[in-house]
């Protein structure tokens, strides 16, 4: 039997005799061309390529493809674009519907043609289908699953056995928080003995320490994340800050992030309620550490999360977080000590958390410094190296 771990470690060449190892990556991403769920696996893929391991990627076709896919292709990976499910993309407008290849058939063809020795299936959301699983099981190709986010949304009973089989037969199912693992086990109504928690890479220095901003009488919070009401919950900031007590307080929230379909609504709501001096749209920031040189803390009213990188990065930059008890937040934030947790994403509970934070605003700097120390005790300093090693080890076929 081929042993992927020993092949990769053997002079870094990835060979066994004359046969070269190949690792496949299948991403379920469909909401946008690229996102935070894609960072971990793509960085691991680059590291495999650097070690002369072949990589093949199955990813949804986008008219404006993410540059990260081009970077992988340039590094030597083969990229298999799946059809646009809407059939609006130009390759499919020119094809008779009878001749369109189903996603399942496409994935089977990808596996048959590429013959990967190991496959990582990345699910951006817990209800995304583990499409390659049936074919991988049939061909006895080992695979793992990486679930990047989970919510309270329930799996349909008709899909239960298919999902159970996919998860049970995986060598490992990686989650980014214990809360997400618990949610998926509840959805499947089984215990996942093959589950593990991993860290996602972050976009600040491990020893980041931006200067504390001058408040000049005004406290400034950043809300960092794509503008997407369903997941990030920025719409909740409107009924929160339109209350008279918050209008009367010297507090400003700036939203950093691209739109995932809701920026126009956010702009309209800000204008409708006259909140321009309290909520501002700042767009996408290339340098995350620069944000924290001008803001005193994070507010993130998420309805669901996996492990919010905004929280990790905020704490690494020695700032407090005011957020909801979803995803990994409860594992990282100590309520009242390093931040403030709302029990759920409701206006009333967010108001209570923000009010508690406001009463302790004189302590935000020292609380942020404590947050910086705590996050470095609870989160890995090199998530890519850690996950790379786990993928290598999983390829060891017993």
Short mmCIF file of C-alpha atoms in Angstrom, two decimals:
data_model
loop_
_atom_site.label_atom_id
_atom_site.label_comp_id
_atom_site.label_asym_id
_atom_site.label_seq_id
_atom_site.Cartn_x
_atom_site.Cartn_y
_atom_site.Cartn_z
CA UNK A 1 0.00 0.00 0.00
CA UNK A 2 1.20 3.48 -0.76
CA UNK A 3 2.15 5.56 2.27
CA UNK A 4 1.66 9.23 1.51
CA UNK A 5 3.33 10.45 4.66
CA UNK A 6 6.56 8.59 3.98
CA UNK A 7 6.54 9.57 0.33
CA UNK A 8 6.35 13.26 1.11
CA UNK A 9 8.97 13.10 3.80
CA UNK A 10 11.36 11.10 1.60
CA UNK A 11 13.69 13.92 0.51
CA UNK A 12 10.62 16.06 -0.12
CA UNK A 13 10.21 14.52 -3.57
CA UNK A 14 6.90 12.75 -3.16
CA UNK A 15 7.86 9.67 -5.14
CA UNK A 16 7.42 5.95 -4.51
CA UNK A 17 9.37 4.13 -7.14
CA UNK A 18 8.28 5.79 -10.36
CA UNK A 19 4.84 6.83 -9.14
CA UNK A 20 4.24 10.41 -8.12
CA UNK A 21 1.81 11.28 -5.34
CA UNK A 22 -1.22 13.42 -6.14
CA UNK A 23 -3.51 15.21 -3.69
CA UNK A 24 -6.93 16.46 -4.75
CA UNK A 25 -8.89 19.40 -3.36
CA UNK A 26 -12.63 19.78 -3.91
CA UNK A 27 -14.22 23.04 -2.73
CA UNK A 28 -17.98 23.49 -2.38
CA UNK A 29 -17.67 27.30 -2.59
CA UNK A 30 -20.53 28.74 -4.67
CA UNK A 31 -21.50 32.04 -3.02
CA UNK A 32 -18.61 34.08 -4.40
CA UNK A 33 -15.36 33.49 -6.33
CA UNK A 34 -13.22 33.27 -3.18
CA UNK A 35 -13.55 33.55 0.57
CA UNK A 36 -12.00 32.88 3.93
CA UNK A 37 -12.95 29.20 3.72
CA UNK A 38 -10.49 28.79 0.85
CA UNK A 39 -7.35 30.16 2.48
CA UNK A 40 -6.24 27.16 4.54
CA UNK A 41 -6.48 24.48 1.86
CA UNK A 42 -4.97 26.69 -0.86
CA UNK A 43 -1.93 27.47 1.27
CA UNK A 44 -1.50 23.76 2.02
CA UNK A 45 -1.80 23.06 -1.72
CA UNK A 46 1.03 25.50 -2.43
CA UNK A 47 3.19 23.81 0.18
CA UNK A 48 2.53 20.41 -1.39
CA UNK A 49 3.48 21.77 -4.81
CA UNK A 50 6.67 23.22 -3.34
CA UNK A 51 7.50 19.69 -2.14
CA UNK A 52 6.98 18.30 -5.65
CA UNK A 53 3.61 16.74 -4.81
CA UNK A 54 1.06 16.92 -7.61
CA UNK A 55 -2.13 18.85 -6.86
CA UNK A 56 -5.48 18.82 -8.63
CA UNK A 57 -8.30 21.22 -7.72
CA UNK A 58 -12.02 20.96 -8.48
CA UNK A 59 -13.66 24.38 -8.14
CA UNK A 60 -16.74 26.13 -9.44
CA UNK A 61 -16.33 28.04 -12.70
CA UNK A 62 -16.56 31.82 -12.37
CA UNK A 63 -16.49 34.33 -15.19
CA UNK A 64 -14.14 36.43 -13.07
CA UNK A 65 -12.02 33.69 -11.56
CA UNK A 66 -10.22 34.30 -8.29
CA UNK A 67 -6.53 35.15 -8.84
CA UNK A 68 -5.68 32.58 -6.17
CA UNK A 69 -6.69 29.82 -8.61
CA UNK A 70 -4.42 31.30 -11.26
CA UNK A 71 -1.59 31.30 -8.73
CA UNK A 72 -2.16 27.61 -8.05
CA UNK A 73 -2.26 26.86 -11.77
CA UNK A 74 0.99 28.77 -12.30
CA UNK A 75 2.56 26.76 -9.47
CA UNK A 76 1.70 23.52 -11.28
CA UNK A 77 -1.76 22.51 -10.08
CA UNK A 78 -4.41 21.29 -12.49
CA UNK A 79 -7.69 23.21 -12.12
CA UNK A 80 -10.99 21.58 -13.05
CA UNK A 81 -13.76 24.21 -13.22
CA UNK A 82 -17.26 22.94 -12.49
CA UNK A 83 -20.19 24.32 -14.42
CA UNK A 84 -22.09 27.33 -13.13
CA UNK A 85 -25.21 25.82 -11.49
CA UNK A 86 -27.29 28.67 -12.92
CA UNK A 87 -26.18 27.76 -16.46
CA UNK A 88 -25.86 31.47 -17.18
CA UNK A 89 -22.11 31.34 -17.85
CA UNK A 90 -21.14 31.55 -21.51
CA UNK A 91 -19.78 27.98 -21.96
CA UNK A 92 -23.18 26.62 -20.99
CA UNK A 93 -25.35 29.12 -22.84
CA UNK A 94 -23.85 27.63 -26.01
CA UNK A 95 -24.72 24.06 -24.99
CA UNK A 96 -28.01 22.21 -25.21
CA UNK A 97 -29.39 21.45 -21.73
CA UNK A 98 -29.51 17.76 -22.72
CA UNK A 99 -25.75 17.79 -23.19
CA UNK A 100 -24.87 19.55 -19.96
CA UNK A 101 -22.79 17.43 -17.63
CA UNK A 102 -24.15 17.06 -14.11
CA UNK A 103 -21.92 18.01 -11.22
CA UNK A 104 -21.82 14.41 -10.05
CA UNK A 105 -20.71 13.20 -13.48
CA UNK A 106 -18.12 15.94 -13.66
CA UNK A 107 -16.67 14.97 -10.27
CA UNK A 108 -16.57 11.30 -11.26
CA UNK A 109 -14.69 12.21 -14.43
CA UNK A 110 -12.27 14.39 -12.44
CA UNK A 111 -11.48 11.54 -10.05
CA UNK A 112 -11.18 8.98 -12.86
CA UNK A 113 -8.88 11.19 -14.92
CA UNK A 114 -6.70 12.61 -12.15
CA UNK A 115 -6.53 9.47 -9.97
CA UNK A 116 -5.69 11.31 -6.72
CA UNK A 117 -4.10 9.37 -3.87
CA UNK A 118 -5.89 11.49 -1.28
CA UNK A 119 -8.65 14.13 -1.45
CA UNK A 120 -9.60 16.96 0.89
CA UNK A 121 -13.23 18.06 0.54
CA UNK A 122 -13.74 21.64 1.75
CA UNK A 123 -17.28 22.62 2.76
CA UNK A 124 -17.88 26.33 3.16
CA UNK A 125 -21.16 25.52 4.91
CA UNK A 126 -22.29 22.42 6.79
CA UNK A 127 -25.21 21.70 4.45
CA UNK A 128 -23.04 21.69 1.32
CA UNK A 129 -23.11 18.27 -0.32
CA UNK A 130 -20.00 16.10 0.01
CA UNK A 131 -20.31 15.39 -3.71
CA UNK A 132 -17.08 13.39 -4.27
CA UNK A 133 -17.64 11.06 -1.29
CA UNK A 134 -19.61 8.31 -3.04
CA UNK A 135 -17.06 7.94 -5.83
CA UNK A 136 -14.11 8.15 -3.46
CA UNK A 137 -15.62 5.44 -1.26
CA UNK A 138 -16.31 3.25 -4.31
CA UNK A 139 -12.72 3.61 -5.52
CA UNK A 140 -11.31 3.21 -1.99
CA UNK A 141 -9.52 6.56 -2.22
CA UNK A 142 -8.93 8.03 1.25
CA UNK A 143 -10.38 11.48 1.90
CA UNK A 144 -10.97 14.03 4.63
CA UNK A 145 -13.59 16.75 5.08
CA UNK A 146 -13.02 20.30 6.28
CA UNK A 147 -16.20 22.08 7.48
CA UNK A 148 -15.58 25.82 7.61
CA UNK A 149 -18.91 27.03 9.03
CA UNK A 150 -22.14 25.67 10.51
CA UNK A 151 -25.41 27.26 11.59
CA UNK A 152 -28.64 26.09 13.19
CA UNK A 153 -30.12 25.27 9.77
CA UNK A 154 -31.20 21.63 9.71
CA UNK A 155 -30.37 18.92 7.20
CA UNK A 156 -33.31 17.45 5.31
CA UNK A 157 -34.18 13.94 6.47
CA UNK A 158 -34.07 12.65 2.89
CA UNK A 159 -30.35 13.52 2.70
CA UNK A 160 -29.42 12.09 6.09
CA UNK A 161 -28.00 8.69 5.11
CA UNK A 162 -25.94 10.15 2.26
CA UNK A 163 -24.40 12.72 4.61
CA UNK A 164 -23.82 10.15 7.34
CA UNK A 165 -21.97 7.86 4.94
CA UNK A 166 -19.80 10.72 3.67
CA UNK A 167 -18.81 11.81 7.18
CA UNK A 168 -18.36 8.32 8.64
CA UNK A 169 -16.11 7.12 5.82
CA UNK A 170 -13.81 10.15 5.93
CA UNK A 171 -10.38 9.58 7.41
CA UNK A 172 -10.93 12.79 9.36
CA UNK A 173 -13.53 15.52 9.60
CA UNK A 174 -11.91 18.83 10.44
CA UNK A 175 -13.91 21.60 12.07
CA UNK A 176 -12.77 25.10 13.04
CA UNK A 177 -14.72 25.19 16.32
CA UNK A 178 -16.23 22.83 18.86
CA UNK A 179 -19.58 24.58 18.43
CA UNK A 180 -19.61 23.71 14.71
CA UNK A 181 -18.74 20.10 15.50
CA UNK A 182 -21.61 19.94 18.00
CA UNK A 183 -24.03 21.40 15.45
CA UNK A 184 -23.09 18.88 12.76
CA UNK A 185 -23.29 15.94 15.16
CA UNK A 186 -26.77 17.13 16.13
CA UNK A 187 -27.74 17.45 12.47
CA UNK A 188 -26.49 13.96 11.65
CA UNK A 189 -27.68 12.49 14.98
CA UNK A 190 -24.42 10.57 15.28
CA UNK A 191 -21.12 10.96 17.11
CA UNK A 192 -18.16 11.70 14.86
CA UNK A 193 -15.25 9.75 16.30
CA UNK A 194 -13.08 10.97 13.41
CA UNK A 195 -13.51 14.69 14.18
CA UNK A 196 -10.76 17.20 14.99
CA UNK A 197 -10.48 20.97 15.46
CA UNK A 198 -8.06 22.99 13.32
CA UNK A 199 -7.04 26.65 13.15
CA UNK A 200 -7.40 28.89 10.11
CA UNK A 201 -4.53 31.16 9.04
CA UNK A 202 -4.75 34.83 9.99
CA UNK A 203 -3.71 38.05 8.26
CA UNK A 204 -1.73 39.85 10.94
CA UNK A 205 1.68 39.24 12.47
CA UNK A 206 1.77 36.84 15.41
CA UNK A 207 3.44 39.59 17.46
CA UNK A 208 1.20 42.38 16.15
CA UNK A 209 0.98 45.36 18.49
CA UNK A 210 -0.55 48.39 16.77
CA UNK A 211 -0.48 51.63 18.72
CA UNK A 212 -3.52 52.45 20.82
CA UNK A 213 -5.53 55.11 18.98
CA UNK A 214 -6.29 58.47 20.47
CA UNK A 215 -9.99 58.54 21.26
CA UNK A 216 -10.28 62.35 21.28
CA UNK A 217 -13.49 61.86 23.21
CA UNK A 218 -14.90 59.41 20.64
CA UNK A 219 -14.72 55.61 20.72
CA UNK A 220 -14.41 53.85 17.39
CA UNK A 221 -15.36 50.23 16.77
CA UNK A 222 -14.65 48.30 13.58
CA UNK A 223 -16.99 45.69 12.12
CA UNK A 224 -14.73 43.54 9.93
CA UNK A 225 -16.25 41.07 7.48
CA UNK A 226 -18.00 40.84 4.15
CA UNK A 227 -21.31 42.70 4.15
CA UNK A 228 -23.68 39.74 4.29
CA UNK A 229 -26.68 40.03 6.57
CA UNK A 230 -27.45 36.29 6.68
CA UNK A 231 -24.11 35.39 8.25
CA UNK A 232 -22.43 38.55 9.55
CA UNK A 233 -25.61 40.27 10.77
CA UNK A 234 -24.64 43.88 10.03
CA UNK A 235 -28.33 44.75 9.63
CA UNK A 236 -28.69 44.35 13.41
CA UNK A 237 -26.47 47.39 13.91
CA UNK A 238 -29.22 49.64 12.53
CA UNK A 239 -31.96 49.02 15.15
CA UNK A 240 -29.21 48.88 17.76
CA UNK A 241 -27.69 52.29 17.06
CA UNK A 242 -30.90 54.08 16.12
CA UNK A 243 -31.87 53.93 19.81
CA UNK A 244 -31.75 57.34 21.43
CA UNK A 245 -29.17 56.33 24.04
CA UNK A 246 -26.65 55.28 21.37
CA UNK A 247 -27.37 58.32 19.22
CA UNK A 248 -26.44 60.43 22.25
CA UNK A 249 -23.14 58.63 22.86
CA UNK A 250 -19.89 59.44 21.14
CA UNK A 251 -19.51 56.09 19.38
CA UNK A 252 -18.83 55.31 15.73
CA UNK A 253 -18.81 51.93 13.99
CA UNK A 254 -16.96 51.52 10.69
CA UNK A 255 -17.69 48.54 8.45
CA UNK A 256 -14.70 47.03 6.66
CA UNK A 257 -15.26 44.44 3.95
CA UNK A 258 -16.54 43.80 0.45
CA UNK A 259 -20.21 43.33 -0.29
CA UNK A 260 -21.68 39.87 -0.56
CA UNK A 261 -25.02 41.20 -1.67
CA UNK A 262 -26.07 43.65 1.06
CA UNK A 263 -23.98 46.82 0.83
CA UNK A 264 -26.73 48.71 -1.02
CA UNK A 265 -29.27 47.82 1.68
CA UNK A 266 -26.82 48.85 4.39
CA UNK A 267 -26.26 52.22 2.72
CA UNK A 268 -30.02 52.72 2.42
CA UNK A 269 -30.66 51.84 6.06
CA UNK A 270 -27.94 54.20 7.29
CA UNK A 271 -29.44 57.04 5.25
CA UNK A 272 -33.03 56.21 6.20
CA UNK A 273 -32.34 56.46 9.92
CA UNK A 274 -29.83 59.30 9.72
CA UNK A 275 -26.99 57.25 11.21
CA UNK A 276 -24.19 58.61 9.01
CA UNK A 277 -22.21 59.85 12.01
CA UNK A 278 -22.58 56.52 13.85
CA UNK A 279 -22.20 53.88 11.10
CA UNK A 280 -19.82 54.31 8.17
CA UNK A 281 -18.83 52.02 5.29
CA UNK A 282 -15.06 51.94 4.90
CA UNK A 283 -14.68 49.31 2.15
CA UNK A 284 -12.10 46.54 1.99
CA UNK A 285 -8.85 47.05 3.90
CA UNK A 286 -5.71 45.42 2.51
CA UNK A 287 -3.78 45.74 5.77
CA UNK A 288 -5.75 44.48 8.77
CA UNK A 289 -3.26 45.81 11.31
CA UNK A 290 -3.85 49.33 9.97
CA UNK A 291 -7.50 49.03 11.03
CA UNK A 292 -6.50 48.52 14.64
CA UNK A 293 -4.24 51.52 14.71
CA UNK A 294 -7.43 53.59 14.43
CA UNK A 295 -10.05 51.57 16.31
CA UNK A 296 -10.53 50.58 19.92
CA UNK A 297 -12.32 47.27 19.42
CA UNK A 298 -14.37 44.97 17.21
CA UNK A 299 -18.13 44.61 17.01
CA UNK A 300 -19.33 41.61 15.02
CA UNK A 301 -23.06 40.69 15.26
CA UNK A 302 -22.72 37.34 13.46
CA UNK A 303 -25.70 35.01 13.15
CA UNK A 304 -23.35 32.08 12.59
CA UNK A 305 -19.62 31.52 12.20
CA UNK A 306 -16.97 28.86 11.92
CA UNK A 307 -14.02 30.58 13.51
CA UNK A 308 -14.23 34.28 12.75
CA UNK A 309 -10.79 35.41 11.62
CA UNK A 310 -11.80 38.96 12.49
CA UNK A 311 -11.99 37.89 16.15
CA UNK A 312 -8.61 36.13 16.06
CA UNK A 313 -6.93 39.08 14.34
CA UNK A 314 -8.55 41.61 16.66
CA UNK A 315 -7.27 39.79 19.73
CA UNK A 316 -3.80 39.35 18.21
CA UNK A 317 -3.80 43.15 17.78
CA UNK A 318 -4.62 43.59 21.49
CA UNK A 319 -8.19 44.81 21.08
CA UNK A 320 -11.45 43.70 22.67
CA UNK A 321 -14.27 41.96 20.80
CA UNK A 322 -17.98 42.57 21.20
CA UNK A 323 -19.66 39.73 19.36
CA UNK A 324 -22.13 36.87 19.50
CA UNK A 325 -21.76 33.44 21.08
CA UNK A 326 -21.40 31.57 17.80
CA UNK A 327 -18.62 29.52 16.25
CA UNK A 328 -15.35 29.62 18.14
CA UNK A 329 -16.01 32.89 19.94
CA UNK A 330 -16.82 31.29 23.30
CA UNK A 331 -13.54 29.33 23.15
CA UNK A 332 -11.46 32.46 22.58
CA UNK A 333 -13.23 35.29 24.43
CA UNK A 334 -13.73 35.46 28.19
CA UNK A 335 -16.86 37.53 28.74
CA UNK A 336 -16.16 40.65 30.77
CA UNK A 337 -12.40 40.02 30.75
CA UNK A 338 -11.21 40.05 27.13
CA UNK A 339 -14.44 40.99 25.42
CA UNK A 340 -18.21 40.76 25.57
CA UNK A 341 -20.48 38.02 24.22
CA UNK A 342 -24.14 38.37 23.30
CA UNK A 343 -25.90 35.04 23.84
CA UNK A 344 -27.49 35.26 20.39
CA UNK A 345 -27.75 37.60 17.42
CA UNK A 346 -30.71 39.70 18.54
CA UNK A 347 -30.93 43.45 18.99
CA UNK A 348 -31.78 43.10 22.68
CA UNK A 349 -28.86 40.80 23.47
CA UNK A 350 -26.40 42.81 21.39
CA UNK A 351 -27.58 45.94 23.16
CA UNK A 352 -26.88 44.31 26.54
CA UNK A 353 -23.38 43.26 25.43
CA UNK A 354 -22.58 46.70 24.03
CA UNK A 355 -23.96 48.37 27.16
CA UNK A 356 -21.74 46.17 29.35
CA UNK A 357 -18.77 47.10 27.18
CA UNK A 358 -19.64 50.80 27.32
CA UNK A 359 -19.68 50.75 31.11
CA UNK A 360 -16.14 49.34 31.09
CA UNK A 361 -14.84 51.54 28.26
CA UNK A 362 -12.10 52.91 30.48
CA UNK A 363 -10.68 49.37 30.70
CA UNK A 364 -10.71 48.54 26.99
CA UNK A 365 -6.99 49.03 26.54
CA UNK A 366 -5.97 46.73 29.42
CA UNK A 367 -8.65 44.22 28.44
CA UNK A 368 -7.28 44.21 24.91
CA UNK A 369 -3.77 43.53 26.17
CA UNK A 370 -5.12 40.58 28.14
CA UNK A 371 -6.98 39.41 25.02
CA UNK A 372 -3.68 39.42 23.15
CA UNK A 373 -2.06 37.18 25.74
CA UNK A 374 -5.02 34.80 25.94
CA UNK A 375 -5.39 34.30 22.17
CA UNK A 376 -1.72 33.35 21.89
CA UNK A 377 -2.36 30.61 24.46
CA UNK A 378 -5.45 29.26 22.69
CA UNK A 379 -4.64 29.52 18.98
CA UNK A 380 -1.83 28.10 16.87
CA UNK A 381 0.92 30.40 15.63
CA UNK A 382 1.31 28.51 12.32
CA UNK A 383 -2.01 26.96 11.24
CA UNK A 384 -0.83 26.17 7.70
CA UNK A 385 2.14 24.10 8.86
CA UNK A 386 -0.02 22.33 11.43
CA UNK A 387 -2.72 21.43 8.89
CA UNK A 388 -0.18 20.47 6.24
CA UNK A 389 1.30 17.92 8.63
CA UNK A 390 -2.13 16.50 9.39
CA UNK A 391 -2.87 16.07 5.68
CA UNK A 392 0.47 14.34 5.19
CA UNK A 393 -0.18 12.02 8.11
CA UNK A 394 -3.70 11.18 6.91
CA UNK A 395 -2.32 9.95 3.60
CA UNK A 396 -0.70 7.07 5.47
CA UNK A 397 -2.97 4.23 4.34
CA UNK A 398 -3.04 1.48 6.94
#
